XYZ file of N, CA and C in Angstrom:
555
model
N -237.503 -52.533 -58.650
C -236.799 -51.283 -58.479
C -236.400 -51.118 -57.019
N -234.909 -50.822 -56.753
C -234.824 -50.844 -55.495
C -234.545 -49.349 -55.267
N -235.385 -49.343 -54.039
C -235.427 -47.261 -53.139
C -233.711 -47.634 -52.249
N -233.565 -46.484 -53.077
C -232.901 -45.523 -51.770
C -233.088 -44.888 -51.124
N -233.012 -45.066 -49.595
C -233.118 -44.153 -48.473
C -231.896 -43.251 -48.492
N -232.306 -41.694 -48.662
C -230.986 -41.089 -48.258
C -230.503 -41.026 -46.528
N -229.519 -41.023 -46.408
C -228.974 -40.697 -45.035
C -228.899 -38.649 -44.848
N -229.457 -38.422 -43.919
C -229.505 -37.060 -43.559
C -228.680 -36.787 -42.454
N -228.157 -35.751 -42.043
C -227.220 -35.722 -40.826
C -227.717 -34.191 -40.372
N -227.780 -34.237 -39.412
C -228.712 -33.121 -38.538
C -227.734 -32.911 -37.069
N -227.140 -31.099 -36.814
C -227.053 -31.330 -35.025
C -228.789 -31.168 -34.556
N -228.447 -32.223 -33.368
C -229.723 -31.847 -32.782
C -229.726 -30.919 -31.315
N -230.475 -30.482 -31.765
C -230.265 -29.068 -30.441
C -232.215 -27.966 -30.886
N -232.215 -26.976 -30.066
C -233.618 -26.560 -30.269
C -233.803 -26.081 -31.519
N -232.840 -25.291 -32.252
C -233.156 -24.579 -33.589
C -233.240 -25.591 -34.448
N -232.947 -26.841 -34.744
C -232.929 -27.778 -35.272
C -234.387 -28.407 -35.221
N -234.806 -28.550 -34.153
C -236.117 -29.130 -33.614
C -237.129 -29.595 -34.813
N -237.760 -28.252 -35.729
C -239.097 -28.328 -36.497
C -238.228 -29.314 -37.421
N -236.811 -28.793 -38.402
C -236.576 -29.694 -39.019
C -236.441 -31.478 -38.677
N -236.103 -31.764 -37.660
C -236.014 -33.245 -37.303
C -237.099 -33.720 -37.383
N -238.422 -32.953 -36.606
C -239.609 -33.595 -36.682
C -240.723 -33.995 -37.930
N -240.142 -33.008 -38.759
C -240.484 -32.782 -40.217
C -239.927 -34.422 -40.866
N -238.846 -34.234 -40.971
C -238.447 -35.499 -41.476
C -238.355 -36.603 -41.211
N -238.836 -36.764 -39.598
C -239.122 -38.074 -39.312
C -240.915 -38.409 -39.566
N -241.420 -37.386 -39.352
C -242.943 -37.373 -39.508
C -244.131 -37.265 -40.437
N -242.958 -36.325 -41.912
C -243.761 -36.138 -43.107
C -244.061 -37.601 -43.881
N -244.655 -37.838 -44.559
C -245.010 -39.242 -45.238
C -243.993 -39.147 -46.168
N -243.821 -38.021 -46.882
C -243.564 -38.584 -48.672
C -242.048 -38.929 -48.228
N -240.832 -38.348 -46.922
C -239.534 -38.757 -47.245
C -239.147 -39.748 -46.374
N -238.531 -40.612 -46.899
C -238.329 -42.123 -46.215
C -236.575 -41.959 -45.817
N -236.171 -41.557 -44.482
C -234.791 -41.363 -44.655
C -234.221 -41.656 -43.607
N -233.223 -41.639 -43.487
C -232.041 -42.092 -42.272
C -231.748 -41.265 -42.075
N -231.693 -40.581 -40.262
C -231.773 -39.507 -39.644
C -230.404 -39.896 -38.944
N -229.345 -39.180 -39.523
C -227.931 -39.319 -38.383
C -228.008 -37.927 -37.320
N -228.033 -38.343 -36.132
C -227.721 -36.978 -35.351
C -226.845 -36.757 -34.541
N -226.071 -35.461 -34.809
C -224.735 -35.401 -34.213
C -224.193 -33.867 -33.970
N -222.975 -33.593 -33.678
C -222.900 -32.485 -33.064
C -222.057 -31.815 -34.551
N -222.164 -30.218 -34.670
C -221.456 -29.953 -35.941
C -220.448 -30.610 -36.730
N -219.023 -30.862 -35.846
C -217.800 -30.990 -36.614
C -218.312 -32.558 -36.881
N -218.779 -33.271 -36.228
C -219.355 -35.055 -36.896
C -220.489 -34.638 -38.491
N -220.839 -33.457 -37.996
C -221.888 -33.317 -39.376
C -221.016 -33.282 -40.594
N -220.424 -32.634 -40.656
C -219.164 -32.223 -41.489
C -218.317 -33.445 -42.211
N -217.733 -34.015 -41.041
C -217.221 -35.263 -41.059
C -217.643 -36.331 -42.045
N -219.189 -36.519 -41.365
C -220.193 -37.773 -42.255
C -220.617 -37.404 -43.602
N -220.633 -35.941 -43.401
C -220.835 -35.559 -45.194
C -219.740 -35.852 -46.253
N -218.628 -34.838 -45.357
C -217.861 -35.050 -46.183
C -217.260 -36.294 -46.687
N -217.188 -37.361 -45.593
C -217.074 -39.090 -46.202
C -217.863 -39.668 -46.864
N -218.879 -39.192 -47.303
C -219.954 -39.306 -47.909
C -221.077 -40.615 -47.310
N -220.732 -40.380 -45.825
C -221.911 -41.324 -45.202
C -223.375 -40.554 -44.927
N -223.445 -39.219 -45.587
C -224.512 -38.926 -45.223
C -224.643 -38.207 -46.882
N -226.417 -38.200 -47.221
C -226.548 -37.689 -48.458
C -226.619 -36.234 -48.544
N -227.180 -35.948 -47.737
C -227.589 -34.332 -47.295
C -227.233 -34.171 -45.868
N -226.882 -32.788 -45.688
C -226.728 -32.636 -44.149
C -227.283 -30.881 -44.302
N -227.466 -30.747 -42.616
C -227.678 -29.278 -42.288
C -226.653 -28.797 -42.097
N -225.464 -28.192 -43.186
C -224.086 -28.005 -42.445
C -224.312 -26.725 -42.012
N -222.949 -26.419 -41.165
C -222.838 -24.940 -40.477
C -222.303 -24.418 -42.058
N -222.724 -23.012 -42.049
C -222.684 -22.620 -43.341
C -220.911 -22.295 -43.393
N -219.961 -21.920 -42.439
C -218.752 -21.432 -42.784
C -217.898 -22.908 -43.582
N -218.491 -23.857 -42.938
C -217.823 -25.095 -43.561
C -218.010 -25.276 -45.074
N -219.128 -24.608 -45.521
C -219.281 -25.086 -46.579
C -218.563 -24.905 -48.153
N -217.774 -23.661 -48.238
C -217.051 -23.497 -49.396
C -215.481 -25.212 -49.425
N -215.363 -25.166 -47.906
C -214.506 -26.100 -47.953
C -214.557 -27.626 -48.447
N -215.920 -28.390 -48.693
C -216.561 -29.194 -49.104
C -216.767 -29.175 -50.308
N -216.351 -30.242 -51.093
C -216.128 -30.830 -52.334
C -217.652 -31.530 -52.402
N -218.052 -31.041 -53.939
C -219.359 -31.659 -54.114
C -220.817 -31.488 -53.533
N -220.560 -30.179 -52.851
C -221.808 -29.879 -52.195
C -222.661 -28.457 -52.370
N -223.678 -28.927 -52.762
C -225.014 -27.502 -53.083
C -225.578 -27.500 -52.578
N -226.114 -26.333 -51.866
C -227.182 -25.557 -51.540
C -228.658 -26.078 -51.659
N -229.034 -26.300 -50.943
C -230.476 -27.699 -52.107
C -231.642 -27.328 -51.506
N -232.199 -26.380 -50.370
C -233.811 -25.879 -49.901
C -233.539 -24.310 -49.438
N -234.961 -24.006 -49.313
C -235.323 -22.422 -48.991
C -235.518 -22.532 -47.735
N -234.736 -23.056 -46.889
C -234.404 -23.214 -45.803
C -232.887 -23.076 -44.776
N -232.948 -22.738 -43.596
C -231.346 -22.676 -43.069
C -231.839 -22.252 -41.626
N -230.793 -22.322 -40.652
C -231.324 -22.163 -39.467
C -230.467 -20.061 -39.457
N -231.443 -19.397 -39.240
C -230.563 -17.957 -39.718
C -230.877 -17.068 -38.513
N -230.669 -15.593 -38.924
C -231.407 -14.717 -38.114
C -230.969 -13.133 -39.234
N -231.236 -12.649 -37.971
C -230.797 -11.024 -38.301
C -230.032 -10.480 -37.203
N -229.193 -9.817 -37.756
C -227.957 -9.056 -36.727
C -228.504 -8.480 -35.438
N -230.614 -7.850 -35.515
C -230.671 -7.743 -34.062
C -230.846 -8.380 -32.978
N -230.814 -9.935 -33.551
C -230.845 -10.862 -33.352
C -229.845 -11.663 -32.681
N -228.575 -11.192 -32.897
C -227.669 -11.722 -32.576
C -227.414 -12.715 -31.258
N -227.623 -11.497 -30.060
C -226.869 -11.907 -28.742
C -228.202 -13.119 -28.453
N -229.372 -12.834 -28.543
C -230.361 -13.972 -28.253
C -229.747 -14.858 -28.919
N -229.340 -15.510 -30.209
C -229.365 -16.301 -31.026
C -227.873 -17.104 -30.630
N -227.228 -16.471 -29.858
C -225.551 -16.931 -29.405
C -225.059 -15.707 -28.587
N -224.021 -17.056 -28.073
C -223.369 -16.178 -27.095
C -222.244 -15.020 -27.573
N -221.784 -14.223 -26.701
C -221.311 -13.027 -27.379
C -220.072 -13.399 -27.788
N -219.027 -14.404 -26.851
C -217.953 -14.736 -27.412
C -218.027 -16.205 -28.535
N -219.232 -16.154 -29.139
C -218.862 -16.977 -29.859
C -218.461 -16.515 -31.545
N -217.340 -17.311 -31.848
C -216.579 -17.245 -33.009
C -217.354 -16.847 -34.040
N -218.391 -16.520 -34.762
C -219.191 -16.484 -35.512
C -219.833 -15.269 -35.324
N -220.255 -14.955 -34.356
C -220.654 -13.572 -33.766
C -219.466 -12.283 -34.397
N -218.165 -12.951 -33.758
C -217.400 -11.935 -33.729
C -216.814 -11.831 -34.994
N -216.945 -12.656 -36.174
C -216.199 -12.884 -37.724
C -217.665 -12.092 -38.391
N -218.986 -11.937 -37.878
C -219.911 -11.416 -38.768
C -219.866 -9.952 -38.306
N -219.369 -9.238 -37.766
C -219.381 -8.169 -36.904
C -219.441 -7.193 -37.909
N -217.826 -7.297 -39.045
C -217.917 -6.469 -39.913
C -218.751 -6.231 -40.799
N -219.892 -7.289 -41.209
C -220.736 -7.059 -42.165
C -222.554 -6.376 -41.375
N -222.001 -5.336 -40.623
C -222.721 -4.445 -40.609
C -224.468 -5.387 -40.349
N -224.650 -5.157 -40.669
C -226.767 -5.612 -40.630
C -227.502 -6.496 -41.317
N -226.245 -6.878 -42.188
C -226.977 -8.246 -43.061
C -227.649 -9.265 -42.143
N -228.265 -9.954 -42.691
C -228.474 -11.409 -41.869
C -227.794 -12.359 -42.691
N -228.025 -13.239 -41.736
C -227.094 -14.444 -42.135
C -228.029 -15.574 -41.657
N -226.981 -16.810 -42.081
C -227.488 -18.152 -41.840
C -226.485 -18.893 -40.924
N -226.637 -19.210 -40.198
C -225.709 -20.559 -39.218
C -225.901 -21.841 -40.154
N -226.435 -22.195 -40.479
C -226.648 -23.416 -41.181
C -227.060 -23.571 -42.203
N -226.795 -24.543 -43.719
C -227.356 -24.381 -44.735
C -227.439 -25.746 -45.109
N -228.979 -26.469 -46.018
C -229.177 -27.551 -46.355
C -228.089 -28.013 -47.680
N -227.413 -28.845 -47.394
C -226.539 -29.305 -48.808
C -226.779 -30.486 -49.008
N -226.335 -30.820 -50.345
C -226.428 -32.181 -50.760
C -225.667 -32.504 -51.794
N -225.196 -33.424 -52.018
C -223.899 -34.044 -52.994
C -224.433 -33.925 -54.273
N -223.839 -33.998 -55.222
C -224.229 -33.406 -56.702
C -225.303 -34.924 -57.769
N -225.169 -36.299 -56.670
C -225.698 -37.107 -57.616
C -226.899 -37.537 -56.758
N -227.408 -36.522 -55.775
C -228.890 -36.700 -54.962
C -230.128 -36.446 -55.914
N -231.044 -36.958 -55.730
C -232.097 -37.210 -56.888
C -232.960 -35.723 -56.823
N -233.148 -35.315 -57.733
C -234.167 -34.023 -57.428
C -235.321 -34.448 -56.924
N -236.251 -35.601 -56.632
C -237.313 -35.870 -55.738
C -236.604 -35.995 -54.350
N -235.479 -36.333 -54.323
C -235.364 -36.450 -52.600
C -235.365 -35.354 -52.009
N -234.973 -33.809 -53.189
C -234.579 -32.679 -52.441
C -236.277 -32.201 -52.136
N -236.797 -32.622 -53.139
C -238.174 -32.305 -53.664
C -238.709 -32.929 -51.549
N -239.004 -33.999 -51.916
C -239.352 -34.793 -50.662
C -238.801 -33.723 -49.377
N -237.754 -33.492 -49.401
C -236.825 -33.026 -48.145
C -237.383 -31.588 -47.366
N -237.628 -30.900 -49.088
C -238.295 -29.492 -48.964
C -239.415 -29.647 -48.376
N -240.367 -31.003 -48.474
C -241.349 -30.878 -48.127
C -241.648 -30.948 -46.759
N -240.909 -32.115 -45.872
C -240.916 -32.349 -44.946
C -240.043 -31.363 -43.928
N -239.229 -30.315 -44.572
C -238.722 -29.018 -43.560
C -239.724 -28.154 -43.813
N -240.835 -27.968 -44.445
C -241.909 -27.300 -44.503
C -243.067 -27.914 -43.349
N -243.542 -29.082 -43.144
C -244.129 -29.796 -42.318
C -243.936 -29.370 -41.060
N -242.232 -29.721 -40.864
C -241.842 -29.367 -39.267
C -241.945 -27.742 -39.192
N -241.387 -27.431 -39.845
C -242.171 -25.807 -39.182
C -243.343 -25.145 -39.063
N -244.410 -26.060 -40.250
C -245.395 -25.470 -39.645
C -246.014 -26.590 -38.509
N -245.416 -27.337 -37.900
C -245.648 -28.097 -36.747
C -244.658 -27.353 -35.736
N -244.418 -26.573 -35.661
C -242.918 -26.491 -34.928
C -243.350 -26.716 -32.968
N -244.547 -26.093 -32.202
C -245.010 -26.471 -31.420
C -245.340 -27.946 -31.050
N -245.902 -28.473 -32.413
C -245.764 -29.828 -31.459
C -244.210 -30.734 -31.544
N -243.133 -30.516 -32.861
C -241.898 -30.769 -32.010
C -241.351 -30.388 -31.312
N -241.754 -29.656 -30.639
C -240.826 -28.860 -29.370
C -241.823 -29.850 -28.686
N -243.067 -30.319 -28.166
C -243.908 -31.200 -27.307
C -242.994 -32.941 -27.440
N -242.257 -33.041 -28.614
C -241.611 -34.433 -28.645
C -240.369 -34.752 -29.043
N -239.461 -33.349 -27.924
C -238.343 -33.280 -28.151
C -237.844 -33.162 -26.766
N -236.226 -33.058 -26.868
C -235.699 -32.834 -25.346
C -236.230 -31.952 -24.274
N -236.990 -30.894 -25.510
C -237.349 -29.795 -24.551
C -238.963 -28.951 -24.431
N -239.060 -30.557 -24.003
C -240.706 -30.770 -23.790
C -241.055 -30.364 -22.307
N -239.781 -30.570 -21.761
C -240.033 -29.757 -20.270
C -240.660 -28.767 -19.973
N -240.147 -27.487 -20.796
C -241.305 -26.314 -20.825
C -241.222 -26.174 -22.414
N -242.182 -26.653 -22.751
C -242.126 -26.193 -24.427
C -243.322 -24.704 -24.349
N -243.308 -23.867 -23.912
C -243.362 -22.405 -23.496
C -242.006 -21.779 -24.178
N -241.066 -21.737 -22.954
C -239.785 -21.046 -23.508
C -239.209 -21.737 -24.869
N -239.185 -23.177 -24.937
C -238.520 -23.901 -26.031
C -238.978 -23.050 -27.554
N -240.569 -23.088 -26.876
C -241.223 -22.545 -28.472
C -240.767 -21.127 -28.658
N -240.434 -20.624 -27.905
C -240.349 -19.361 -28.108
C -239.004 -19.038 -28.268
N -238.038 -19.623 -27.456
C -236.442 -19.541 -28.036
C -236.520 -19.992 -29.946
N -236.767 -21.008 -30.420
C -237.636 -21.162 -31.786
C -238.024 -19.736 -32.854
N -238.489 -18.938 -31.747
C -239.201 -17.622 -32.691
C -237.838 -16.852 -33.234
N -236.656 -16.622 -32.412
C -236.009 -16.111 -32.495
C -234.839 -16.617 -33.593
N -235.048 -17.287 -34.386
C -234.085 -17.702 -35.824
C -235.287 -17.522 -36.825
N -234.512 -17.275 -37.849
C -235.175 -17.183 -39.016
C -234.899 -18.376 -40.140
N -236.008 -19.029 -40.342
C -235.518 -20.331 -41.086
C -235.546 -20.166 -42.674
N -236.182 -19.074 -42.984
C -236.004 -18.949 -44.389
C -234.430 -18.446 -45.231
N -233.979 -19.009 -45.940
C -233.214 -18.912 -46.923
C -233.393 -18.159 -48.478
N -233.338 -16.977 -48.117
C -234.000 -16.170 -49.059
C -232.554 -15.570 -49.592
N -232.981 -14.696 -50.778
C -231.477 -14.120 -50.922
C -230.900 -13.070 -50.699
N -231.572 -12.535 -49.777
C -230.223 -12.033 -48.586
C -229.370 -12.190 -47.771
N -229.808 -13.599 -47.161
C -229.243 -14.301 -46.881
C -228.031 -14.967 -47.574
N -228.402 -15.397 -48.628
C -227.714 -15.743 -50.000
C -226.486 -15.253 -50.283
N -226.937 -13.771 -50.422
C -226.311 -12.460 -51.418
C -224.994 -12.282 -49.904
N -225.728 -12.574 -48.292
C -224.715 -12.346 -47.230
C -224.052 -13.180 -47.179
N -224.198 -14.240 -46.850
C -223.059 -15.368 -47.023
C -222.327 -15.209 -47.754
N -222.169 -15.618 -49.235
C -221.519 -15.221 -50.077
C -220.677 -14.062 -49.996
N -220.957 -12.955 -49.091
C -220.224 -11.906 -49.072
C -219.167 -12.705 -47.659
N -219.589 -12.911 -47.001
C -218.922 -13.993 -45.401
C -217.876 -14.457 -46.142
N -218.250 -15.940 -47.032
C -217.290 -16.397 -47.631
C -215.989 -15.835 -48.401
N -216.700 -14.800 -49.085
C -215.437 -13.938 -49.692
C -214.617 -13.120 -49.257
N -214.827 -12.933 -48.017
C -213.777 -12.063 -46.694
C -212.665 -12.808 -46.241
N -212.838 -14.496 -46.802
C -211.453 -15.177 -46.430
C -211.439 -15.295 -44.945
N -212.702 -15.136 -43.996
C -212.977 -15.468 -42.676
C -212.840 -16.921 -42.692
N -212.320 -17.249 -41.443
C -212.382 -18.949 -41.430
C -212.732 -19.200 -40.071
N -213.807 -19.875 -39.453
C -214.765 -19.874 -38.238
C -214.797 -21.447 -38.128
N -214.308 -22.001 -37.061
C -214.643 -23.350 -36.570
C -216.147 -23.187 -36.107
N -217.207 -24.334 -36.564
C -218.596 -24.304 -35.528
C -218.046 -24.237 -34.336
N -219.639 -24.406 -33.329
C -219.791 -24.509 -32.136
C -220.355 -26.073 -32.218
N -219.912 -26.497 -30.726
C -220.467 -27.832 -30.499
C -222.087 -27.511 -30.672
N -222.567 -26.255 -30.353
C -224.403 -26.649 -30.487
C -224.358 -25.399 -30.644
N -225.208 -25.306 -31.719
C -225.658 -23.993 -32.653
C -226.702 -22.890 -31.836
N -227.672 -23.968 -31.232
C -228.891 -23.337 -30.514
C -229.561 -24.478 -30.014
């Protein structure tokens, strides 16, 4: 029987952090870690060189073949905002109208013929890295002061719950159209 390794595509930057370390570090998922800056995330998915990616969530209605696949996303809450990005960034200013929802910057997808153990596996190991999230910030770029690192960290919300859900979905249906940022956080 021959394994497939899925290919994963990740930006790497600090909010990203617990997830990378998760998946390079958990046992059960065996995978190919592409890392790159949003619009390449996009790119490799959509060519289908990557199986799953962390896309930026505005990209995602535009993508053929791709679901929603963990209880996970890199997110926040609207009081959240200006910590979480800068004020002129594009995304900031397209969520403005929706009042207090929270939202997600990023959402886990995966192509429609990915195995339900890999998502299974995947979930597990973005569970790992966050509850490790201190020591990947200790074996990441920003090990320099992993003090502030960890604590810039506190300020997203990684759960994917459905308010999040129920907000996006409302994002998407406003007919907003938002290029990412080269780095999310």
């Amino acid at each position: 029987m021959m394994v497939i390794v899925p290919r994963i595509a990740v930006v790497s930057c600090l909010s990203t952090t617990p997830f990378i370390y998760g998946i390079q570090r958990e046992g059960n998922l065996r995978a190919e870690l592409l890392l790159s800056d949003p619009e390449e995330v996009i790119r490799i998915f959509s060519d289908r060189r990557a199986d799953i990616a962390l896309m930026p969530a505005a990209a995602v209605p535009s993508l053929e073949d791709a679901r929603i696949v963990t209880e996970y996303c890199v997110g926040g809450v609207p009081a959240a905002k200006a910590a979480l990005l800068a004020d002129d960034d594009p995304l900031v200013g397209a969520w403005k109208p929706f009042g207090k929802l929270p939202f997600a910057f990023a959402v886990w997808v995966a192509h429609g013929d990915v195995e339900p153990e890999t998502v299974e596996a995947l979930q597990h190991a973005l569970t790992f890295g966050l509850e490790h999230g201190y020591e990947a910030v200790l074996e990441s770029a920003f090990a320099a002061d992993p003090g502030q690192a960890y604590e810039g960290l506190s300020r997203f919300d990684y759960i994917f719950d459905n308010q999040k859900d129920k907000a996006l979905k409302q994002f998407w249906d406003s007919g907003l159209k938002v290029a990412p940022r080269a780095n999310p956080g």
